[in-house]
Amino acid sequence: MDITYIPIARGFVYLAAVADWYSRQMLSWKLSTTMDVHFCLEAVELALEKHGKPLIMNTDQGSQFTRQAFIGLLKNNGIQISMDGKGA
């Protein structure tokens, strides 16, 4: 999972995307005008709903992905957490 910044006339829109690294399939995505954890949670919940539980979820160590709500969602679903180190 990752977040991409999309420039628009008055700032940015943020795209949270959940991708399957093996198939390179985009499992789900959500757009937001704010960088909070909620749109990331929605993207993961949608991916779980459509495609079931993965064994591992990989993210960077951004503040959205280290929030208790995000970590809790993964742990409650029995998903192992993998976070890239700084600069990886």
mmCIF file of C-alpha atoms in Angstrom:
data_model
loop_
_atom_site.group_PDB
_atom_site.id
_atom_site.type_symbol
_atom_site.label_atom_id
_atom_site.label_comp_id
_atom_site.label_asym_id
_atom_site.label_seq_id
_atom_site.Cartn_x
_atom_site.Cartn_y
_atom_site.Cartn_z
ATOM 1 C CA MET A 1 0.000 0.000 0.000
ATOM 2 C CA ASP A 2 1.209 3.478 -0.761
ATOM 3 C CA ILE A 3 0.041 7.088 -1.031
ATOM 4 C CA THR A 4 0.657 9.245 -4.097
ATOM 5 C CA TYR A 5 0.398 13.028 -4.152
ATOM 6 C CA ILE A 6 -1.505 14.418 -7.162
ATOM 7 C CA PRO A 7 -1.040 18.172 -7.731
ATOM 8 C CA ILE A 8 -4.156 20.203 -8.496
ATOM 9 C CA ALA A 9 -4.760 23.940 -8.838
ATOM 10 C CA ARG A 10 -5.159 24.548 -5.090
ATOM 11 C CA GLY A 11 -2.787 22.034 -3.545
ATOM 12 C CA PHE A 12 -2.913 18.258 -3.700
ATOM 13 C CA VAL A 13 -5.261 15.305 -3.803
ATOM 14 C CA TYR A 14 -3.958 12.131 -2.176
ATOM 15 C CA LEU A 15 -4.394 8.662 -3.663
ATOM 16 C CA ALA A 16 -4.110 5.644 -1.349
ATOM 17 C CA ALA A 17 -3.704 2.452 -3.362
ATOM 18 C CA VAL A 18 -3.618 -1.198 -2.347
ATOM 19 C CA ALA A 19 -1.748 -3.302 -4.914
ATOM 20 C CA ASP A 20 -0.904 -6.995 -5.174
ATOM 21 C CA TRP A 21 2.852 -7.087 -5.729
ATOM 22 C CA TYR A 22 2.771 -10.551 -7.305
ATOM 23 C CA SER A 23 0.111 -9.916 -9.979
ATOM 24 C CA ARG A 24 0.584 -6.124 -10.049
ATOM 25 C CA GLN A 25 -3.205 -5.858 -9.846
ATOM 26 C CA MET A 26 -4.702 -2.777 -8.215
ATOM 27 C CA LEU A 27 -6.980 -4.166 -5.493
ATOM 28 C CA SER A 28 -8.515 -0.896 -4.281
ATOM 29 C CA TRP A 29 -7.936 2.839 -4.042
ATOM 30 C CA LYS A 30 -9.359 5.937 -2.390
ATOM 31 C CA LEU A 31 -8.883 9.663 -2.988
ATOM 32 C CA SER A 32 -8.772 12.321 -0.271
ATOM 33 C CA THR A 33 -8.125 16.026 0.073
ATOM 34 C CA THR A 34 -6.550 15.440 3.496
ATOM 35 C CA MET A 35 -3.681 13.211 4.615
ATOM 36 C CA ASP A 36 -5.496 11.465 7.446
ATOM 37 C CA VAL A 37 -5.719 7.763 8.206
ATOM 38 C CA HIS A 38 -9.389 7.381 7.268
ATOM 39 C CA PHE A 39 -9.022 7.108 3.511
ATOM 40 C CA CYS A 40 -6.224 4.551 3.997
ATOM 41 C CA LEU A 41 -8.487 2.477 6.235
ATOM 42 C CA GLU A 42 -11.256 2.662 3.642
ATOM 43 C CA ALA A 43 -8.899 1.483 0.886
ATOM 44 C CA VAL A 44 -7.778 -1.517 2.955
ATOM 45 C CA GLU A 45 -11.332 -2.394 4.009
ATOM 46 C CA LEU A 46 -12.470 -2.284 0.376
ATOM 47 C CA ALA A 47 -9.579 -4.542 -0.694
ATOM 48 C CA LEU A 48 -10.408 -7.012 2.094
ATOM 49 C CA GLU A 49 -14.071 -6.990 1.096
ATOM 50 C CA LYS A 50 -13.361 -7.590 -2.599
ATOM 51 C CA HIS A 51 -10.308 -9.868 -2.462
ATOM 52 C CA GLY A 52 -10.078 -11.406 1.009
ATOM 53 C CA LYS A 53 -7.215 -11.257 3.495
ATOM 54 C CA PRO A 54 -3.606 -11.201 2.368
ATOM 55 C CA LEU A 55 -0.898 -12.865 4.432
ATOM 56 C CA ILE A 56 1.219 -9.687 4.556
ATOM 57 C CA MET A 57 0.549 -5.952 4.078
ATOM 58 C CA ASN A 58 3.571 -3.838 3.134
ATOM 59 C CA THR A 59 3.682 -0.063 3.657
ATOM 60 C CA ASP A 60 6.246 2.593 4.407
ATOM 61 C CA GLN A 61 6.502 4.077 7.904
ATOM 62 C CA GLY A 62 4.290 7.075 7.175
ATOM 63 C CA SER A 63 2.127 8.470 9.948
ATOM 64 C CA GLN A 64 -1.072 7.066 8.406
ATOM 65 C CA PHE A 65 0.343 3.529 8.456
ATOM 66 C CA THR A 66 1.730 3.685 12.003
ATOM 67 C CA ARG A 67 -1.515 4.942 13.560
ATOM 68 C CA GLN A 68 -3.184 2.572 16.003
ATOM 69 C CA ALA A 69 -6.348 2.463 13.876
ATOM 70 C CA PHE A 70 -4.404 1.198 10.832
ATOM 71 C CA ILE A 71 -2.235 -1.258 12.789
ATOM 72 C CA GLY A 72 -5.337 -2.476 14.644
ATOM 73 C CA LEU A 73 -7.232 -3.122 11.405
ATOM 74 C CA LEU A 74 -4.414 -5.312 10.123
ATOM 75 C CA LYS A 75 -3.895 -7.154 13.420
ATOM 76 C CA ASN A 76 -7.638 -7.752 13.893
ATOM 77 C CA ASN A 77 -7.685 -9.420 10.472
ATOM 78 C CA GLY A 78 -4.614 -11.562 11.171
ATOM 79 C CA ILE A 79 -2.493 -9.784 8.565
ATOM 80 C CA GLN A 80 1.263 -9.640 9.118
ATOM 81 C CA ILE A 81 2.697 -6.121 8.991
ATOM 82 C CA SER A 82 5.751 -5.279 6.892
ATOM 83 C CA MET A 83 7.081 -1.710 6.888
ATOM 84 C CA ASP A 84 9.922 -0.453 4.738
ATOM 85 C CA GLY A 85 12.776 1.222 6.567
ATOM 86 C CA LYS A 86 13.721 4.850 6.073
ATOM 87 C CA GLY A 87 14.996 5.461 2.540
ATOM 88 C CA ALA A 88 14.015 1.994 1.294
#
